[in-house]
CSV table of C-alpha atoms in Angstrom, one decimal:
chain,number,residue,atom,x,y,z
A,135,MET,CA,-60.1,63.7,-2.0
A,136,ALA,CA,-59.5,60.2,-2.2
A,137,GLU,CA,-58.1,58.6,1.2
A,138,ILE,CA,-55.0,56.8,1.0
A,139,GLN,CA,-56.0,53.3,2.3
A,140,THR,CA,-53.6,52.2,4.9
A,141,GLY,CA,-53.3,48.9,6.1
A,142,GLY,CA,-56.5,47.3,4.6
A,143,LYS,CA,-55.2,43.7,5.5
A,144,LYS,CA,-52.2,43.4,7.8
A,145,SER,CA,-50.0,40.6,6.3
A,146,SER,CA,-49.0,38.0,8.8
A,147,PRO,CA,-45.2,38.2,10.2
A,148,ARG,CA,-44.8,34.4,9.5
A,149,VAL,CA,-42.5,33.6,6.8
A,150,ASP,CA,-42.7,30.5,5.0
A,151,MET,CA,-39.6,28.6,5.7
A,152,THR,CA,-40.1,25.7,4.2
A,153,PRO,CA,-37.9,26.1,0.9
A,154,MET,CA,-35.2,27.5,3.5
A,155,VAL,CA,-35.3,24.4,5.4
A,156,ASP,CA,-35.0,22.3,2.3
A,157,LEU,CA,-31.8,24.0,1.0
A,158,GLY,CA,-30.6,23.5,4.8
A,159,PHE,CA,-31.1,19.7,4.5
A,160,LEU,CA,-29.7,19.7,1.1
A,161,LEU,CA,-26.5,21.2,2.1
A,162,VAL,CA,-26.4,18.9,5.3
A,163,THR,CA,-26.7,16.0,3.1
A,164,PHE,CA,-23.6,17.0,0.7
A,165,PHE,CA,-21.4,17.6,3.6
A,166,MET,CA,-22.2,14.6,5.2
A,167,VAL,CA,-21.6,12.6,2.5
A,168,THR,CA,-18.7,14.5,1.1
A,169,THR,CA,-17.2,14.4,4.9
A,170,THR,CA,-14.4,11.4,5.2
A,171,PHE,CA,-15.1,10.3,8.7
A,172,SER,CA,-12.8,7.1,8.1
A,173,LYS,CA,-9.3,8.2,8.6
A,174,PRO,CA,-6.5,5.5,7.7
A,175,ASN,CA,-4.5,4.2,10.4
A,176,VAL,CA,-0.8,3.2,10.8
A,177,MET,CA,0.5,-0.2,11.7
A,178,PRO,CA,4.1,0.4,13.1
A,179,LEU,CA,6.5,-2.2,11.4
A,180,ALA,CA,10.4,-2.6,12.9
A,181,MET,CA,12.5,-4.2,10.7
A,182,PRO,CA,15.6,-6.1,11.8
A,183,ASP,CA,18.8,-3.5,11.9
A,184,LYS,CA,21.0,-4.7,9.2
A,185,THR,CA,23.9,-3.2,10.9
A,186,GLN,CA,23.8,-5.2,13.8
A,187,LYS,CA,26.0,-8.4,14.5
A,188,LYS,CA,24.0,-11.4,14.0
A,189,ASP,CA,25.0,-13.3,17.1
A,190,ASP,CA,21.8,-13.0,18.9
A,191,ASN,CA,20.1,-15.0,15.9
A,192,GLN,CA,21.6,-18.1,17.5
A,193,ALA,CA,19.5,-17.4,20.6
A,194,VAL,CA,16.6,-18.6,18.8
A,195,LYS,CA,15.8,-22.2,19.0
A,196,GLU,CA,14.0,-24.2,16.2
A,197,SER,CA,11.5,-25.6,18.5
A,198,GLN,CA,10.6,-22.0,19.3
A,199,ALA,CA,9.9,-21.1,15.7
A,200,ILE,CA,7.7,-21.3,12.8
A,201,THR,CA,8.5,-20.3,9.4
A,202,VAL,CA,5.8,-18.6,6.9
A,203,ILE,CA,6.6,-18.4,3.4
A,204,LEU,CA,4.4,-16.4,1.4
A,205,THR,CA,4.0,-17.0,-2.3
A,206,GLU,CA,1.7,-16.4,-5.3
A,207,ASN,CA,-2.0,-16.7,-5.6
A,208,ASN,CA,-2.5,-16.0,-1.9
A,209,ARG,CA,-0.9,-19.4,-0.8
A,210,ILE,CA,1.3,-19.9,2.5
A,211,ILE,CA,3.7,-22.2,2.5
A,212,TYR,CA,4.7,-22.9,6.4
A,213,TYR,CA,6.7,-25.3,8.4
A,214,THR,CA,8.1,-25.4,12.0
A,215,GLY,CA,11.4,-24.7,12.4
A,216,LEU,CA,13.9,-21.8,11.3
A,217,GLY,CA,14.0,-22.9,8.0
A,218,THR,CA,17.8,-23.6,7.6
A,219,ASP,CA,16.7,-26.9,6.2
A,220,PRO,CA,13.1,-27.2,5.1
A,221,SER,CA,13.8,-30.7,4.1
A,222,LYS,CA,13.7,-32.1,7.8
A,223,THR,CA,10.0,-30.8,8.5
A,224,GLU,CA,7.0,-31.6,6.9
A,225,ALA,CA,5.8,-28.0,4.8
A,226,LYS,CA,2.0,-27.5,4.7
A,227,VAL,CA,0.0,-25.0,2.5
A,228,ALA,CA,-2.5,-22.6,3.5
A,229,TYR,CA,-4.5,-19.9,3.0
A,230,TYR,CA,-5.6,-16.3,4.3
A,231,ASN,CA,-8.8,-17.4,5.1
A,232,ASP,CA,-10.6,-18.5,8.9
A,233,GLY,CA,-11.2,-21.9,7.7
A,234,THR,CA,-9.5,-25.1,8.8
A,235,LYS,CA,-7.0,-24.3,6.1
A,236,GLY,CA,-6.3,-21.1,7.6
A,237,ILE,CA,-3.1,-19.6,8.4
A,238,ARG,CA,-4.5,-18.6,11.9
A,239,LYS,CA,-5.4,-22.1,13.0
A,240,ALA,CA,-2.0,-23.1,12.2
A,241,LEU,CA,-0.2,-20.1,13.9
A,242,LEU,CA,-2.5,-20.7,17.2
A,243,ALA,CA,-2.1,-24.4,17.4
A,244,ARG,CA,1.8,-24.0,16.9
A,245,LYS,CA,1.3,-21.1,19.9
A,246,ASP,CA,-0.1,-23.7,22.0
A,247,GLU,CA,2.6,-26.0,21.1
A,248,VAL,CA,5.7,-24.1,22.1
A,249,SER,CA,4.0,-22.6,25.1
A,250,ALA,CA,3.7,-26.3,26.2
A,251,ASN,CA,7.0,-27.0,25.2
A,252,PRO,CA,9.0,-28.3,28.6
A,253,ASN,CA,12.5,-28.3,26.7
A,254,LEU,CA,12.2,-24.3,26.6
A,255,THR,CA,12.8,-21.6,29.1
A,256,PRO,CA,9.9,-19.9,30.6
A,257,ASP,CA,10.6,-16.9,28.4
A,258,GLN,CA,11.3,-18.5,25.4
A,259,ARG,CA,7.9,-20.5,25.8
A,260,LYS,CA,5.9,-17.4,25.7
A,261,ASN,CA,7.6,-15.8,22.7
A,262,MET,CA,6.9,-18.1,19.5
A,263,ILE,CA,9.0,-16.6,16.8
A,264,VAL,CA,7.5,-16.1,13.3
A,265,LEU,CA,9.8,-15.8,10.3
A,266,ILE,CA,7.8,-14.2,7.5
A,267,LYS,CA,9.5,-14.8,4.2
A,268,PRO,CA,7.6,-13.3,1.2
A,269,ASP,CA,8.5,-14.5,-2.2
A,270,ASP,CA,9.0,-12.1,-5.1
A,271,LYS,CA,5.7,-13.3,-6.4
A,272,CYS,CA,3.9,-12.3,-3.3
A,273,ARG,CA,1.5,-9.2,-3.3
A,274,TYR,CA,2.0,-6.4,-0.8
A,275,LYS,CA,-1.6,-7.7,0.6
A,276,ASN,CA,-0.6,-10.8,1.6
A,277,VAL,CA,2.4,-9.3,3.7
A,278,VAL,CA,0.3,-6.8,5.3
A,279,ASP,CA,-2.6,-9.8,5.8
A,280,ILE,CA,0.3,-12.0,7.5
A,281,LEU,CA,1.4,-8.4,10.1
A,282,ASP,CA,-2.0,-8.4,10.6
A,283,GLU,CA,-2.3,-12.1,11.5
A,284,MET,CA,0.6,-11.4,13.9
A,285,LYS,CA,-1.6,-8.8,15.6
A,286,ILE,CA,-4.7,-10.9,15.8
A,287,CYS,CA,-3.0,-14.0,17.4
A,288,ASP,CA,-1.2,-11.8,19.9
A,289,ILE,CA,2.4,-12.8,18.5
A,290,LYS,CA,5.3,-10.2,20.0
A,291,THR,CA,8.0,-11.7,17.6
A,292,TYR,CA,8.3,-11.8,14.2
A,293,ALA,CA,10.4,-11.0,11.1
A,294,ILE,CA,10.6,-10.2,7.8
A,295,VAL,CA,13.3,-12.2,6.2
A,296,ASN,CA,14.2,-13.2,2.9
A,297,LEU,CA,14.0,-16.7,1.3
A,298,SER,CA,17.0,-19.0,1.6
A,299,ASP,CA,18.1,-21.0,-1.4
A,300,PRO,CA,16.4,-24.7,-0.2
A,301,GLU,CA,13.4,-22.5,0.4
A,302,LYS,CA,13.0,-21.4,-3.2
A,303,GLU,CA,13.3,-24.8,-4.4
A,304,LEU,CA,10.4,-25.8,-1.7
A,305,VAL,CA,8.3,-23.4,-3.4
A,306,ALA,CA,8.8,-24.4,-6.9
A,307,ASN,CA,8.7,-28.2,-5.8
A,308,THR,CA,5.1,-27.5,-4.1
A,309,LYS,CA,3.7,-25.9,-7.1
A,310,ALA,CA,4.5,-28.6,-9.5
A,311,GLU,CA,2.7,-31.0,-7.4
B,97,MET,CA,-77.2,15.9,23.4
B,98,GLY,CA,-75.0,18.5,22.8
B,99,LYS,CA,-72.5,18.1,19.7
B,100,ILE,CA,-68.8,18.3,20.4
B,101,LYS,CA,-67.2,20.7,17.9
B,102,ILE,CA,-63.9,19.8,16.6
B,103,LYS,CA,-61.8,22.7,16.0
B,104,ARG,CA,-59.9,22.7,12.8
B,105,LYS,CA,-56.3,22.9,13.3
B,106,SER,CA,-54.1,25.0,11.1
B,107,THR,CA,-51.9,22.5,8.5
B,108,THR,CA,-48.8,24.9,8.7
B,109,LEU,CA,-46.1,24.4,11.7
B,110,ASP,CA,-43.5,26.3,13.1
B,111,MET,CA,-40.6,25.8,11.4
B,112,THR,CA,-38.0,27.8,13.1
B,113,ALA,CA,-36.4,25.1,15.3
B,114,MET,CA,-36.1,22.8,12.5
B,115,CYS,CA,-34.4,25.1,10.4
B,116,ASP,CA,-32.1,25.9,13.4
B,117,VAL,CA,-31.2,22.5,13.7
B,118,ALA,CA,-30.5,22.1,9.9
B,119,PHE,CA,-28.4,25.2,9.8
B,120,LEU,CA,-26.3,24.2,13.0
B,121,LEU,CA,-25.7,20.7,11.6
B,122,LEU,CA,-24.8,22.3,7.9
B,123,THR,CA,-22.5,24.6,10.3
B,124,PHE,CA,-21.1,21.4,12.0
B,125,PHE,CA,-20.1,19.8,8.5
B,126,MET,CA,-18.8,22.9,6.4
B,127,LEU,CA,-16.4,23.5,9.7
B,128,THR,CA,-15.3,20.0,10.0
B,129,THR,CA,-15.1,18.8,6.3
B,130,LYS,CA,-11.6,18.6,4.5
B,131,PHE,CA,-11.5,18.3,1.2
B,132,ARG,CA,-9.6,15.5,0.0
B,133,PRO,CA,-6.4,16.9,-2.0
B,134,PRO,CA,-6.1,15.7,-5.5
B,135,GLU,CA,-4.9,12.1,-5.7
B,136,PRO,CA,-2.4,11.9,-8.6
B,137,LEU,CA,-1.9,7.9,-7.9
B,138,GLN,CA,-5.0,5.9,-6.7
B,139,VAL,CA,-4.1,3.8,-3.8
B,140,ASP,CA,-6.1,1.0,-2.4
B,141,ILE,CA,-4.9,0.2,0.8
B,142,PRO,CA,-5.1,-3.1,2.3
B,143,SER,CA,-7.0,-3.2,5.9
B,144,SER,CA,-5.7,-4.4,9.6
B,145,ILE,CA,-7.3,-4.2,12.9
B,146,VAL,CA,-4.7,-1.8,14.1
B,147,SER,CA,-6.4,1.3,15.4
B,148,GLN,CA,-3.5,4.1,15.8
B,149,ALA,CA,-4.6,7.1,13.8
B,150,VAL,CA,-1.9,8.8,10.9
B,151,PRO,CA,0.4,11.5,12.5
B,152,SER,CA,-0.7,14.9,11.6
B,153,LYS,CA,2.7,16.3,11.2
B,154,ASP,CA,6.4,15.0,10.6
B,155,LEU,CA,5.3,12.2,8.6
B,156,ALA,CA,6.4,11.5,5.0
B,157,VAL,CA,4.4,9.1,2.9
B,158,ILE,CA,5.6,6.6,0.1
B,159,GLU,CA,2.7,5.7,-2.0
B,160,ILE,CA,3.2,2.6,-4.1
B,161,GLY,CA,0.7,2.0,-7.0
B,162,GLY,CA,-0.5,-1.1,-8.2
B,163,ASP,CA,1.4,-0.5,-11.4
B,164,GLY,CA,4.7,-0.2,-9.2
B,165,ARG,CA,4.9,3.7,-9.6
B,166,VAL,CA,6.2,5.4,-6.3
B,167,PHE,CA,4.7,8.7,-5.4
B,168,LEU,CA,6.1,10.9,-2.4
B,169,ASP,CA,3.7,12.9,-0.3
B,170,MET,CA,4.9,14.9,2.7
B,171,ASP,CA,3.3,17.4,5.3
B,172,GLN,CA,2.7,21.0,4.7
B,173,GLN,CA,4.5,22.1,7.7
B,174,SER,CA,6.8,25.0,8.4
B,175,ILE,CA,10.2,24.1,10.6
B,176,ASN,CA,11.9,27.4,11.9
B,177,GLY,CA,9.6,29.4,9.7
B,178,GLU,CA,10.7,27.7,6.6
B,179,ALA,CA,8.3,25.5,4.7
B,180,VAL,CA,9.8,22.0,4.8
B,181,ARG,CA,8.3,20.9,1.2
B,182,SER,CA,10.3,24.0,-0.5
B,183,ALA,CA,13.2,23.8,1.7
B,184,ALA,CA,13.3,20.0,0.6
B,185,LEU,CA,12.8,21.0,-3.1
B,186,ASP,CA,15.5,23.7,-2.8
B,187,LEU,CA,18.1,21.4,-1.2
B,188,MET,CA,17.3,18.6,-4.0
B,189,GLY,CA,17.4,21.1,-7.0
B,190,LYS,CA,21.0,22.1,-5.7
B,191,LYS,CA,21.7,18.2,-5.7
B,192,TYR,CA,20.5,17.6,-9.1
B,193,ASN,CA,21.5,21.2,-10.8
B,194,VAL,CA,18.0,22.2,-11.6
B,195,THR,CA,17.1,25.5,-10.4
B,196,PHE,CA,13.6,26.7,-8.9
B,197,THR,CA,11.9,30.2,-8.6
B,198,PRO,CA,10.8,31.3,-5.3
B,199,GLU,CA,7.1,30.9,-7.0
B,200,GLU,CA,7.6,27.0,-7.9
B,201,LYS,CA,8.8,26.5,-4.3
B,202,SER,CA,6.0,27.9,-2.7
B,203,LEU,CA,3.6,26.2,-5.6
B,204,PHE,CA,5.1,22.8,-4.5
B,205,ASN,CA,4.1,23.5,-0.9
B,206,GLY,CA,0.6,23.1,-1.9
B,207,ILE,CA,0.6,20.2,-4.5
B,208,GLY,CA,0.3,17.1,-2.6
B,209,PRO,CA,1.6,13.8,-3.6
B,210,PHE,CA,4.1,13.9,-6.6
B,211,GLY,CA,5.6,11.3,-8.5
B,212,ALA,CA,8.1,13.4,-10.7
B,213,PRO,CA,11.6,12.4,-11.6
B,214,MET,CA,13.7,15.3,-11.0
B,215,SER,CA,13.7,16.0,-14.8
B,216,ASN,CA,10.2,16.6,-15.0
B,217,LEU,CA,9.5,18.6,-11.7
B,218,LYS,CA,10.1,21.9,-13.3
B,219,GLU,CA,7.6,21.1,-15.8
B,220,LEU,CA,5.1,19.6,-13.6
B,221,LEU,CA,5.1,23.2,-11.5
B,222,SER,CA,4.9,25.2,-15.0
B,223,LYS,CA,1.9,23.4,-15.8
B,224,PRO,CA,-1.4,25.8,-15.5
B,225,THR,CA,-3.4,24.5,-12.5
B,226,GLU,CA,-6.3,22.6,-14.8
B,227,GLU,CA,-4.0,20.7,-16.4
B,228,ARG,CA,-1.5,19.6,-13.6
B,229,ASP,CA,-4.0,16.9,-12.3
B,230,ALA,CA,-3.7,15.1,-15.6
B,231,TYR,CA,-0.3,15.8,-15.8
B,232,ALA,CA,0.8,14.7,-12.4
B,233,ALA,CA,-1.4,11.4,-12.7
B,234,LYS,CA,0.9,10.6,-15.8
B,235,LEU,CA,4.0,11.0,-14.3
B,236,PRO,CA,6.5,7.8,-14.1
B,237,GLY,CA,6.9,8.0,-10.5
B,238,VAL,CA,10.1,8.9,-8.2
B,239,VAL,CA,13.1,7.1,-9.6
B,240,THR,CA,13.3,4.1,-7.0
B,241,ASP,CA,15.9,2.1,-9.1
B,242,THR,CA,19.0,1.3,-7.4
B,243,THR,CA,20.6,-1.2,-9.5
B,244,GLU,CA,23.3,1.3,-11.2
B,245,ASP,CA,24.2,3.5,-8.7
B,246,TRP,CA,23.0,4.5,-5.1
B,247,ARG,CA,23.8,8.1,-6.0
B,248,LYS,CA,20.9,8.1,-8.6
B,249,CYS,CA,18.1,7.0,-6.3
B,250,GLU,CA,16.1,9.9,-6.4
B,251,LEU,CA,13.8,8.4,-3.5
B,252,PHE,CA,16.9,7.8,-1.2
B,253,ASP,CA,17.7,11.4,-1.7
B,254,TRP,CA,14.3,12.8,-1.2
B,255,ILE,CA,14.1,10.9,2.1
B,256,ILE,CA,17.5,11.6,3.7
B,257,THR,CA,16.9,15.6,2.6
B,258,LEU,CA,13.7,15.7,4.6
B,259,ARG,CA,15.2,14.0,7.3
B,260,ARG,CA,17.7,16.3,7.2
B,261,ILE,CA,15.5,19.2,7.5
B,262,ASN,CA,13.2,17.6,9.9
B,263,PRO,CA,15.1,15.3,12.4
B,264,ASN,CA,11.7,14.0,13.9
B,265,LEU,CA,10.6,12.6,10.5
B,266,LYS,CA,8.6,9.3,10.3
B,267,VAL,CA,8.2,7.5,7.3
B,268,ALA,CA,5.1,5.4,6.2
B,269,ILE,CA,4.4,3.5,3.4
B,270,LYS,CA,0.7,3.3,1.8
B,271,GLY,CA,1.1,0.4,-0.6
B,272,ASP,CA,-1.8,-0.6,-3.0
B,273,VAL,CA,-3.5,-3.7,-2.3
B,274,ASN,CA,-2.1,-5.4,-5.7
B,275,SER,CA,1.5,-4.0,-5.8
B,276,LYS,CA,3.9,-6.6,-6.1
B,277,TYR,CA,6.3,-7.0,-2.8
B,278,PRO,CA,9.6,-6.5,-5.0
B,279,VAL,CA,8.6,-3.2,-5.4
B,280,VAL,CA,8.1,-2.3,-1.8
B,281,LYS,CA,11.0,-4.5,-0.8
B,282,ASN,CA,13.1,-2.5,-2.9
B,283,VAL,CA,11.5,0.7,-0.7
B,284,ILE,CA,12.2,-0.9,2.4
B,285,ASP,CA,15.8,-1.4,1.3
B,286,ILE,CA,16.1,2.0,0.2
B,287,LEU,CA,14.7,3.2,3.6
B,288,GLN,CA,16.9,0.8,5.6
B,289,LYS,CA,20.4,1.8,3.5
B,290,GLN,CA,19.9,5.1,5.7
B,291,ASN,CA,19.1,3.3,8.5
B,292,VAL,CA,15.4,3.6,8.8
B,293,ASN,CA,14.3,0.4,10.4
B,294,GLN,CA,10.6,1.8,11.9
B,295,PHE,CA,8.5,2.9,9.6
B,296,SER,CA,4.8,2.8,9.5
B,297,ILE,CA,2.2,0.7,6.9
B,298,VAL,CA,-0.9,2.8,6.2
B,299,THR,CA,-3.9,0.5,6.8
B,300,ASN,CA,-7.8,0.9,6.8
B,301,LEU,CA,-9.5,-0.4,9.9
B,302,GLU,CA,-11.2,-3.5,10.3
B,303,ALA,CA,-12.9,-5.6,12.9
B,304,ASN,CA,-10.8,-7.9,14.9
B,305,PRO,CA,-12.1,-11.5,13.8
B,306,LEU,CA,-11.4,-12.9,17.3
B,307,ALA,CA,-12.5,-10.2,19.7
B,308,LYS,CA,-16.1,-11.9,19.1
B,309,LYS,CA,-15.1,-14.9,21.0
């Protein structure tokens, strides 16, 4: 009678795991690439209350403020003061870059000027006021950029306001130059 | 002199440990991954240095596209056992004389950002799933026109309805880099019209250029 062969060669208990590891890492790579770790952030923004009476606006001194007009082609027109009469002060053009024509330099310079002004109270000296006036031709990015500059330069008091009529003229005139 | 015998080592390694690590990582990424919901409106958001995380609830996001279309997104959350989105749709439907079925309401709860005027909303919800994304991307956006009548501004009504359902609601604006300022200003005016003076702007994080010094 023929004998049944049992276990002539014992098969090794080891399994080749290479394909399993391959698959594992392939899936790891896939999930790593598709996972979004960079979550967007939020920047808080408080607009001036329209229903409030405007008396407290008078408390702001011209020598404490700088007005920044945002206009088309990423240009900024800025001048010192509140912008009630822009013809009194010299308007300058700046851009959003870090260079010598950058708005940051102008803001920081004005901040130093305000904090060194002997005619202001210590409280006023600490709080330079920036009036941000985006005109109808500027882009949303410009507004966010200038708000970001406020954060970078550590300016606490700023407001987004509309352009006055003399300022609209000013914008039109500086374009012609 | 005696010869040194070098034993041939086997080339197979024990891959169990490596395999363990691979699958551990795999499990981690699988559990943490949250697939992005479909975005009918492409918004390229500007960057800033603020690092405050987007709140995970009580948030309504007004999306403004580069083409001037305005979409609205709100959280899928429930207040007193009622889904906020469905409740808002119900109230808006009553105001604009559109009746929505319970199926449409529960569907609306999960669709993400939408930019449909009230007149198109029912059509959007009746589309089969595979056609909906393409249809949603072509919609003209939530009506924000305020030139004629405040009562016809649907965005105003959406926000006020949402605030009525959820008094803790915060509003965020997610604008595209290239959107024109008048569009944004109009949205801000709509918010200020109902005394929402505090809101947030959704941005990407960027490094502070002055921090190096």
